[in-house]
Structures are given as structure tokens and as C-alpha cells.
CSV table of C-alpha atoms in Angstrom, one decimal:
chain,number,residue,atom,x,y,z
A,15,MET,CA,172.5,170.3,211.3
A,16,ASP,CA,169.3,170.0,209.3
A,17,LEU,CA,167.6,166.6,209.3
A,18,PRO,CA,166.3,165.0,206.2
A,19,ARG,CA,162.6,164.7,205.5
A,20,LEU,CA,160.5,161.6,205.9
A,21,ARG,CA,159.3,160.5,202.4
A,22,PRO,CA,155.6,161.4,201.8
A,23,LYS,CA,152.9,158.8,201.2
A,24,LEU,CA,154.5,156.1,203.4
A,25,ALA,CA,152.1,153.6,204.9
A,26,LEU,CA,151.8,152.0,208.3
A,27,ALA,CA,150.8,148.5,209.3
A,28,ARG,CA,150.4,147.3,212.9
A,29,THR,CA,152.1,144.1,214.2
A,30,PRO,CA,150.5,141.9,216.8
A,31,ASN,CA,153.0,143.3,219.4
A,32,ASN,CA,151.5,146.8,218.9
A,33,LEU,CA,154.6,147.9,216.9
A,34,LEU,CA,154.2,149.7,213.6
A,35,VAL,CA,155.8,148.8,210.2
A,36,MET,CA,156.5,151.8,208.2
A,37,HIS,CA,156.8,151.0,204.4
A,38,ASP,CA,156.3,152.4,200.9
A,39,PRO,CA,153.2,151.0,199.2
A,40,MET,CA,155.2,151.2,195.9
A,41,ARG,CA,157.7,148.9,197.5
A,42,ILE,CA,160.6,151.3,197.2
A,43,GLY,CA,162.9,150.8,200.1
A,44,THR,CA,162.7,148.3,203.0
A,45,PRO,CA,160.0,148.3,205.7
A,46,VAL,CA,161.1,149.4,209.1
A,47,VAL,CA,159.5,148.4,212.4
A,48,VAL,CA,159.1,151.4,214.8
A,49,SER,CA,157.5,151.9,218.2
A,50,PRO,CA,154.7,154.4,218.6
A,51,ARG,CA,157.3,156.8,220.1
A,52,GLU,CA,159.6,156.4,217.1
A,53,LEU,CA,156.7,157.1,214.8
A,54,GLU,CA,156.1,160.3,216.6
A,55,ILE,CA,159.8,161.3,216.1
A,56,ALA,CA,159.8,160.2,212.4
A,57,GLN,CA,156.7,162.4,211.7
A,58,CYS,CA,158.8,165.3,212.9
A,59,LEU,CA,161.5,164.7,210.3
A,60,THR,CA,160.6,167.6,208.0
A,61,GLY,CA,164.0,168.9,207.2
A,62,GLN,CA,164.2,171.2,210.2
A,63,PRO,CA,167.3,171.6,212.4
A,64,LEU,CA,168.1,168.8,214.8
A,65,SER,CA,168.1,171.3,217.7
A,66,LEU,CA,164.4,171.9,217.2
A,67,LEU,CA,163.6,168.2,217.7
A,68,THR,CA,165.7,167.6,220.8
A,69,THR,CA,162.8,168.9,222.8
A,70,ILE,CA,160.8,165.7,222.0
A,71,ALA,CA,163.6,163.1,222.1
A,72,SER,CA,167.4,162.8,222.7
A,73,GLU,CA,169.8,163.6,219.9
A,74,GLU,CA,171.0,160.0,220.0
A,75,ALA,CA,167.4,158.7,219.5
A,76,ILE,CA,166.7,161.0,216.6
A,77,LEU,CA,170.0,160.3,214.8
A,78,SER,CA,169.6,156.5,215.4
A,79,LEU,CA,166.1,156.5,213.9
A,80,GLY,CA,167.3,158.7,211.1
A,81,ARG,CA,170.1,156.3,210.2
A,82,ARG,CA,167.6,153.3,210.2
A,83,LEU,CA,165.2,155.2,208.0
A,84,GLU,CA,168.0,156.3,205.7
A,85,GLU,CA,169.3,152.7,205.3
A,86,ALA,CA,165.8,151.6,204.5
A,87,GLY,CA,165.3,154.2,201.8
A,88,LEU,CA,162.4,155.9,203.6
A,89,LEU,CA,163.8,159.4,203.7
A,90,ASP,CA,163.5,162.0,201.0
A,91,ASP,CA,167.3,162.5,200.7
A,92,ALA,CA,170.1,162.3,198.2
A,93,VAL,CA,170.5,158.5,198.8
A,94,PHE,CA,166.8,157.9,197.9
A,95,HIS,CA,166.9,160.1,194.8
A,96,GLU,CA,170.1,158.5,193.6
A,97,SER,CA,168.7,155.0,194.0
A,98,THR,CA,165.5,155.9,192.1
A,99,VAL,CA,167.4,157.5,189.2
A,100,VAL,CA,169.7,154.5,189.0
A,101,GLY,CA,166.7,152.1,189.3
A,102,ALA,CA,164.9,154.0,186.5
A,103,ALA,CA,167.9,153.9,184.1
């Protein structure tokens, strides 16, 4: 199973609790709060097979983060491309 890619040019902001908010400066999608560990995992979402990432985190953690990022529109996947085409029409 190949994982989707994290969208390029996303920005990060730090919260007072030392968490990070991942967002698109163009305001496409919804910001997502991630821990430093989750950011490390997210940066590895480059379209490679899931099996290659299970050396840095559990499959459950990777897939859970992937679902959150997908729902927020922060992945370079079919859902994002469909939403930007619909939004542009």
C-alpha cells in the first residue's frame, strides 16, 4: 500500500503548548495540530509504501495521521485535486 504525499509548501506555526499547526498559507484545507513526532511522520509521507515507514512509527499511527491530513486537505491526493478543480469552476 503506497501512502499519499504531503502537499508541498505547507507552513508551520508553534502553539504555546509546543505543538505545531500545519497549514496551507493559501488557506486551502484546514489547519491540523500535530506533535513534533507526528510532524516527523508527516514529513515522510512522500508516496512511498507504508511498509517503509513502519520502521519509524506503528502502522496505526501512520494511517491515523494520514486520515487526519487527508480530511484536512493537506495531502497531495485525489481528494485535494478534486476539491481544487471544483473550487476553481
